[in-house]
Amino acid sequence: MTRPTFPGGGRAAVIGYLLALATASGIGCRQDVQGQTTQEEPPRHTNALIHSDSPYLLQHAHNPVNWMPWGPEAFEIARREDKPIFVSIGYSTCYWCHVMERESFEDEEVARVMNEHYVCIKVDREQRPDIDQQLMLATQLMTGRGGWPNSVWLTPDGRPFVAGTYFPRDQFLAALKELARIWR
């Protein structure tokens, strides 16, 4: 097998070529309309998922939803505040997971209702297949079908009481409000 050659040869030429390519493509900087380099704006929101090692959970670390990872802390808060738990299970290459994030989890109004009335947990099904399997079974038993994102409402002690998959924004917001009303 022959290696590719670059004009001028050698490592220095390859590095120079790559630097020129990166500079020409604008990699590493952004320019405003006057051509001056600007800094990226810091995220407006950061939640507990920022400490995760899951690429999927990190995708949601700057949602306005106060997401928490699955664990005893989330359940303790739900019990102490007598709030139902909303669990969203997905994975990083799931199309409908990204649609629901864009439509609902990045929406300030939806996030406000979620944060006020629920303890919100995000689960990466690839890291926690045990939770995924258990809650997918609940969704299938309640609805006759399953899929991702898997959206499950739990009592503070972890018992599923409503489940579904992808919800369009308005339907999801209506469900959040109605379930919060019924819970109280």
XYZ file of N, CA and C in Angstrom:
552
model
N 0.850 -1.176 0.000
C 0.000 0.000 0.000
C 0.895 1.239 0.000
N 0.595 2.182 -0.870
C 1.392 3.401 -0.933
C 0.705 4.508 -0.167
N 1.511 5.324 0.459
C 0.986 6.454 1.211
C 0.773 7.628 0.278
N -0.217 8.463 0.575
C -0.414 9.647 -0.261
C 0.766 10.595 -0.101
N 1.071 11.290 -1.180
C 2.148 12.277 -1.123
C 1.564 13.658 -1.311
N 2.208 14.632 -0.721
C 1.768 16.015 -0.807
C 2.865 16.820 -1.481
N 2.473 17.890 -2.174
C 3.490 18.717 -2.812
C 4.510 19.186 -1.775
N 5.769 19.064 -2.082
C 6.822 19.470 -1.155
C 7.217 18.348 -0.212
N 6.367 17.304 -0.052
C 6.653 16.123 0.761
C 6.915 16.426 2.222
N 6.974 15.384 3.033
C 7.330 15.481 4.442
C 6.200 15.936 5.348
N 6.430 15.738 6.640
C 5.425 16.091 7.651
C 5.145 17.583 7.695
N 6.180 18.388 7.551
C 5.985 19.839 7.602
C 5.034 20.289 6.505
N 5.156 19.687 5.334
C 4.269 20.050 4.227
C 2.832 19.638 4.527
N 2.653 18.453 5.113
C 1.310 17.978 5.456
C 0.682 18.896 6.501
N 1.442 19.245 7.527
C 0.925 20.131 8.575
C 0.585 21.494 7.994
N 1.454 22.013 7.150
C 1.178 23.296 6.497
C -0.068 23.237 5.642
N -0.228 22.139 4.911
C -1.410 21.956 4.069
C -2.679 21.939 4.926
N -2.657 21.183 6.034
C -3.828 21.095 6.912
C -4.139 22.433 7.572
N -3.108 23.173 7.986
C -3.337 24.497 8.573
C -3.948 25.455 7.556
N -3.452 25.406 6.335
C -4.005 26.266 5.283
C -5.458 25.909 5.011
N -5.758 24.611 4.977
C -7.130 24.157 4.749
C -8.045 24.613 5.886
N -7.595 24.466 7.129
C -8.402 24.882 8.281
C -8.632 26.383 8.275
N -7.604 27.148 7.940
C -7.731 28.603 7.906
C -8.691 29.035 6.813
N -8.572 28.420 5.653
C -9.434 28.784 4.525
C -10.888 28.428 4.792
N -11.128 27.347 5.550
C -12.505 26.923 5.804
C -13.129 27.647 6.986
N -12.338 28.394 7.750
C -12.872 29.131 8.891
C -13.034 28.288 10.132
N -12.457 27.096 10.163
C -12.570 26.236 11.337
C -11.962 26.942 12.542
N -12.669 26.900 13.655
C -12.117 27.421 14.896
C -12.492 28.845 15.221
N -13.163 29.553 14.330
C -13.576 30.911 14.671
C -14.868 31.249 13.943
N -15.527 32.243 14.432
C -16.748 32.722 13.814
C -16.574 34.205 13.584
N -17.115 34.714 12.489
C -16.992 36.138 12.223
C -18.369 36.763 12.154
N -18.471 37.990 12.668
C -19.728 38.712 12.536
C -19.756 39.376 11.163
N -20.820 40.149 10.887
C -20.991 40.717 9.551
C -19.900 41.701 9.165
N -19.231 42.327 10.111
C -18.137 43.244 9.778
C -16.817 42.505 9.602
N -16.818 41.188 9.760
C -15.600 40.422 9.571
C -14.741 40.303 10.813
N -15.237 40.744 11.966
C -14.459 40.652 13.195
C -14.795 39.353 13.918
N -13.785 38.733 14.492
C -13.983 37.482 15.212
C -14.798 37.738 16.478
N -15.780 36.864 16.735
C -16.627 36.982 17.927
C -16.534 35.697 18.744
N -16.839 35.797 20.010
C -16.892 34.638 20.893
C -18.291 34.046 20.836
N -18.390 32.726 20.966
C -19.683 32.065 21.063
C -20.357 32.514 22.358
N -21.671 32.688 22.311
C -22.405 33.033 23.531
C -22.411 31.845 24.474
N -22.251 32.091 25.770
C -22.346 30.976 26.710
C -23.791 30.477 26.756
N -23.985 29.206 27.084
C -25.349 28.677 27.149
C -26.176 29.409 28.203
N -27.476 29.578 27.915
C -28.376 30.253 28.857
C -28.737 29.354 30.031
N -28.742 28.047 29.801
C -29.154 27.093 30.837
C -28.116 25.978 30.927
N -27.928 25.482 32.113
C -27.111 24.290 32.325
C -27.772 23.503 33.448
N -27.969 22.206 33.223
C -28.607 21.370 34.238
C -27.634 20.288 34.709
N -28.120 19.386 35.533
C -27.267 18.371 36.162
C -26.662 17.383 35.169
N -27.169 17.331 33.955
C -26.619 16.399 32.970
C -25.231 16.810 32.493
N -24.816 18.020 32.796
C -23.500 18.511 32.367
C -22.374 17.636 32.921
N -22.621 16.914 34.001
C -21.601 16.073 34.629
C -21.607 14.640 34.103
N -22.432 14.357 33.108
C -22.562 13.006 32.574
C -21.422 12.663 31.624
N -21.167 11.373 31.467
C -20.213 10.927 30.450
C -20.947 10.365 29.231
N -22.260 10.488 29.204
C -23.069 10.016 28.083
C -23.204 11.111 27.029
N -22.829 10.841 25.785
C -23.025 11.845 24.728
C -24.494 12.266 24.601
N -25.410 11.310 24.765
C -26.838 11.636 24.657
C -27.275 12.580 25.775
N -26.906 12.285 27.007
C -27.297 13.161 28.111
C -26.644 14.530 27.979
N -25.412 14.571 27.513
C -24.737 15.857 27.322
C -25.431 16.711 26.263
N -26.098 16.073 25.292
C -26.857 16.829 24.294
C -27.994 17.615 24.945
N -28.429 17.195 26.124
C -29.545 17.835 26.825
C -29.088 18.685 28.013
N -27.801 18.838 28.197
C -27.265 19.539 29.367
C -27.555 21.033 29.362
N -27.927 21.586 28.222
C -28.223 23.019 28.158
C -29.682 23.297 27.817
N -30.531 22.276 27.930
C -31.974 22.504 27.812
C -32.430 23.330 29.009
N -33.490 24.122 28.864
C -34.028 24.838 30.024
C -34.744 23.920 31.020
N -34.951 22.664 30.664
C -35.530 21.682 31.586
C -34.468 21.338 32.627
N -34.873 21.257 33.886
C -33.951 20.891 34.970
C -33.754 19.374 35.005
N -33.181 18.841 33.931
C -32.967 17.396 33.847
C -32.030 16.920 34.942
N -32.323 15.721 35.419
C -31.439 15.033 36.360
C -31.161 13.656 35.779
N -30.033 13.066 36.122
C -29.815 11.677 35.719
C -30.644 10.754 36.612
N -30.870 9.531 36.148
C -31.563 8.530 36.952
C -30.716 8.239 38.187
N -31.333 8.330 39.355
C -30.596 8.018 40.574
C -31.404 8.367 41.805
N -30.899 7.997 42.976
C -31.641 8.197 44.221
C -31.948 9.660 44.519
N -31.083 10.578 44.105
C -31.315 11.998 44.387
C -32.617 12.485 43.744
N -32.857 12.098 42.501
C -34.076 12.523 41.808
C -35.321 11.970 42.506
N -35.265 10.710 42.909
C -36.422 10.108 43.576
C -36.644 10.711 44.960
N -35.574 11.059 45.648
C -35.698 11.706 46.961
C -36.369 13.068 46.824
N -35.991 13.838 45.820
C -36.622 15.148 45.587
C -38.102 14.960 45.278
N -38.435 13.978 44.446
C -39.838 13.725 44.095
C -40.653 13.366 45.335
N -40.110 12.533 46.202
C -40.825 12.162 47.435
C -40.975 13.365 48.365
N -39.890 14.101 48.553
C -39.910 15.247 49.467
C -40.891 16.323 48.988
N -40.921 16.587 47.682
C -41.783 17.637 47.135
C -43.137 17.105 46.664
N -43.363 15.794 46.811
C -44.585 15.134 46.347
C -44.896 15.510 44.894
N -43.905 15.334 44.042
C -44.063 15.614 42.616
C -43.956 14.315 41.832
N -44.745 14.186 40.767
C -44.529 13.049 39.875
C -43.203 13.227 39.135
N -42.717 12.137 38.590
C -41.459 12.133 37.852
C -41.778 11.973 36.372
N -41.152 12.780 35.542
C -41.230 12.580 34.096
C -39.887 12.023 33.647
N -39.929 10.850 32.994
C -38.711 10.217 32.493
C -38.754 10.211 30.973
N -37.690 10.686 30.363
C -37.526 10.634 28.913
C -36.320 9.762 28.614
N -36.552 8.685 27.859
C -35.483 7.748 27.517
C -35.236 7.825 26.015
N -33.976 7.930 25.641
C -33.635 7.976 24.225
C -32.194 7.586 24.005
N -31.701 7.920 22.821
C -30.309 7.634 22.479
C -29.846 8.655 21.450
N -28.542 8.789 21.298
C -27.984 9.930 20.569
C -28.317 9.969 19.087
N -28.600 8.846 18.444
C -28.906 8.866 17.010
C -30.397 8.724 16.721
N -31.233 8.908 17.718
C -32.685 8.767 17.576
C -33.285 10.039 16.974
N -33.847 9.927 15.778
C -34.417 11.087 15.092
C -35.514 11.754 15.918
N -36.506 10.978 16.370
C -37.646 11.556 17.080
C -37.249 12.104 18.447
N -36.171 11.572 19.034
C -35.652 12.143 20.286
C -35.183 13.572 20.046
N -34.500 13.784 18.923
C -34.013 15.129 18.594
C -35.168 16.066 18.248
N -36.193 15.539 17.575
C -37.363 16.363 17.249
C -38.053 16.809 18.533
N -38.254 15.885 19.472
C -38.927 16.249 20.719
C -38.085 17.225 21.524
N -36.766 17.075 21.472
C -35.905 18.047 22.160
C -36.103 19.435 21.556
N -36.031 19.519 20.233
C -36.145 20.816 19.553
C -37.520 21.455 19.790
N -38.582 20.650 19.675
C -39.940 21.188 19.802
C -40.338 21.482 21.251
N -39.948 20.611 22.167
C -40.466 20.701 23.538
C -39.414 21.018 24.587
N -38.336 20.259 24.628
C -37.382 20.401 25.727
C -36.549 21.674 25.628
N -36.474 22.277 24.444
C -35.782 23.562 24.295
C -36.748 24.741 24.390
N -38.035 24.465 24.518
C -39.068 25.495 24.578
C -39.207 25.999 26.021
N -39.107 27.306 26.201
C -39.140 27.894 27.555
C -40.469 27.637 28.272
N -41.584 27.726 27.565
C -42.889 27.509 28.208
C -43.040 26.061 28.662
N -42.686 25.125 27.793
C -42.764 23.709 28.151
C -41.834 23.425 29.333
N -40.619 23.949 29.274
C -39.654 23.732 30.360
C -40.166 24.293 31.682
N -40.819 25.449 31.631
C -41.354 26.047 32.860
C -42.371 25.111 33.512
N -43.280 24.547 32.716
C -44.293 23.626 33.251
C -43.620 22.358 33.787
N -42.669 21.833 33.036
C -41.965 20.629 33.490
C -41.249 20.887 34.812
N -40.522 21.985 34.892
C -39.739 22.288 36.096
C -40.616 22.580 37.307
N -41.764 23.186 37.070
C -42.650 23.539 38.179
C -43.376 22.324 38.754
N -43.777 21.398 37.892
C -44.677 20.325 38.323
C -44.059 18.929 38.384
N -42.845 18.756 37.870
C -42.259 17.419 37.767
C -40.791 17.428 38.172
N -40.331 16.277 38.613
C -38.900 16.010 38.681
C -38.592 15.322 37.354
N -37.701 15.894 36.580
C -37.451 15.430 35.208
C -36.146 14.650 35.136
N -36.247 13.437 34.612
C -35.097 12.540 34.505
C -34.876 12.192 33.041
N -33.638 12.267 32.604
C -33.247 11.885 31.249
C -32.398 10.630 31.350
N -32.687 9.630 30.508
C -31.972 8.353 30.530
C -31.446 8.044 29.131
N -30.183 7.653 29.063
C -29.579 7.149 27.825
C -29.794 5.642 27.810
N -30.610 5.169 26.881
C -30.942 3.740 26.859
C -29.726 2.863 26.595
N -28.701 3.424 25.969
C -27.500 2.633 25.694
C -26.645 2.465 26.946
N -26.730 3.404 27.874
C -26.000 3.281 29.144
C -26.812 2.540 30.200
N -28.128 2.649 30.133
C -28.990 2.026 31.143
C -30.049 1.151 30.477
N -29.626 0.040 29.836
C -30.613 -0.837 29.199
C -31.588 -1.450 30.199
N -31.200 -1.559 31.464
C -32.090 -2.102 32.489
C -33.310 -1.207 32.683
N -33.084 0.088 32.790
C -34.188 1.040 32.957
C -35.004 1.108 31.676
N -34.316 1.147 30.543
C -35.000 1.189 29.253
C -35.940 -0.001 29.103
N -35.460 -1.190 29.401
C -36.271 -2.394 29.244
C -37.494 -2.360 30.165
N -37.286 -1.979 31.404
C -38.385 -1.949 32.373
C -39.455 -0.930 31.970
N -39.040 0.281 31.608
C -40.025 1.313 31.280
C -40.599 1.139 29.877
N -39.859 0.496 28.966
C -40.435 0.188 27.655
C -41.551 -0.844 27.810
N -41.358 -1.810 28.678
C -42.411 -2.790 28.943
C -43.654 -2.089 29.487
N -43.476 -1.157 30.402
C -44.614 -0.399 30.940
C -45.325 0.358 29.825
N -44.574 1.006 28.949
C -45.172 1.755 27.837
C -45.943 0.821 26.918
N -45.370 -0.326 26.593
C -46.042 -1.279 25.712
C -47.308 -1.835 26.350
N -47.269 -2.101 27.649
C -48.462 -2.607 28.333
C -49.561 -1.551 28.397
N -49.179 -0.285 28.568
C -50.174 0.789 28.668
C -50.721 1.220 27.316
N -49.891 1.194 26.284
C -50.304 1.777 24.998
C -50.425 0.768 23.863
N -49.880 -0.420 24.041
C -49.902 -1.412 22.974
C -48.770 -1.252 21.972
N -47.901 -0.298 22.189
C -46.751 -0.095 21.294
C -45.637 0.584 22.076
N -44.494 0.726 21.430
C -43.363 1.372 22.085
C -42.480 2.048 21.064
N -41.463 2.711 21.526
C -40.521 3.399 20.653
C -39.790 4.462 21.438
N -38.962 5.206 20.735
C -38.177 6.250 21.377
C -38.404 7.570 20.674
N -38.448 8.644 21.431
C -38.203 8.687 22.864
C -39.336 8.012 23.628
N -38.978 7.371 24.699
C -39.972 6.774 25.576
C -40.253 7.788 26.678
N -41.509 8.189 26.794
C -41.926 9.224 27.749
C -42.809 8.573 28.799
N -42.340 8.555 30.048
C -43.059 7.841 31.104
C -43.186 8.734 32.333
N -44.394 8.800 32.872
C -44.646 9.514 34.122
C -44.699 8.483 35.238
N -43.968 8.762 36.316
C -43.891 7.860 37.465
C -44.391 8.561 38.718
N -44.883 7.770 39.655
C -45.156 8.298 40.988
C -43.806 8.545 41.663
N -43.770 9.308 42.754
C -42.489 9.549 43.436
C -41.785 8.269 43.903
N -42.551 7.190 44.082
C -41.912 5.929 44.473
C -41.573 5.048 43.270
N -41.715 5.592 42.055
C -41.221 4.909 40.865
C -42.200 4.054 40.094
N -43.496 4.134 40.403
C -44.480 3.330 39.670
C -45.004 4.096 38.453
N -44.896 3.515 37.241
C -45.405 4.191 36.043
C -46.924 4.327 36.104
N -47.442 5.501 35.714
C -48.896 5.660 35.654
C -49.384 6.197 34.317
N -48.543 6.786 33.508
C -48.877 7.214 32.146
C -47.618 7.038 31.313
N -47.806 6.644 30.048
C -46.640 6.463 29.179
C -47.012 6.738 27.733
N -46.011 7.036 26.955
C -46.162 7.252 25.523
C -44.780 7.323 24.904
N -44.732 7.754 23.670
C -43.430 7.877 23.009
C -43.234 9.345 22.636
N -43.129 9.643 21.358
C -42.990 11.025 20.901
C -44.329 11.737 21.034
N -44.305 12.953 21.549
C -45.478 13.819 21.600
C -45.141 15.116 20.874
N -45.986 15.572 19.936
C -45.786 16.920 19.392
C -45.914 17.944 20.527
N -45.285 19.098 20.375
C -45.200 20.100 21.436
C -46.539 20.402 22.098
N -47.553 20.768 21.320
C -48.825 21.185 21.918
C -49.500 20.042 22.667
N -49.436 18.846 22.118
C -50.015 17.681 22.786
C -49.238 17.375 24.073
N -47.922 17.495 24.020
C -47.092 17.248 25.201
C -47.385 18.268 26.294
N -47.463 19.540 25.919
C -47.748 20.594 26.894
C -49.115 20.380 27.536
N -50.118 20.015 26.731
C -51.455 19.747 27.272
C -51.420 18.561 28.241
N -50.682 17.511 27.886
C -50.571 16.346 28.774
C -49.874 16.723 30.079
N -48.803 17.494 29.990
C -48.097 17.938 31.200
C -49.027 18.706 32.131
N -49.793 19.636 31.566
C -50.693 20.458 32.380
C -51.816 19.627 32.980
N -52.405 18.745 32.189
C -53.520 17.937 32.685
C -53.052 16.954 33.759
N -51.935 16.308 33.551
C -51.427 15.374 34.562
C -51.034 16.102 35.844
N -50.497 17.303 35.735
C -50.171 18.103 36.930
C -51.451 18.469 37.678
N -52.505 18.822 36.932
C -53.789 19.168 37.554
C -54.368 17.957 38.288
N -54.345 16.813 37.644
C -54.879 15.590 38.252
C -54.057 15.197 39.484
N -52.739 15.357 39.411
C -51.871 14.975 40.530
C -52.216 15.758 41.788
N -52.534 17.044 41.630
C -52.852 17.882 42.779
C -54.254 17.592 43.213
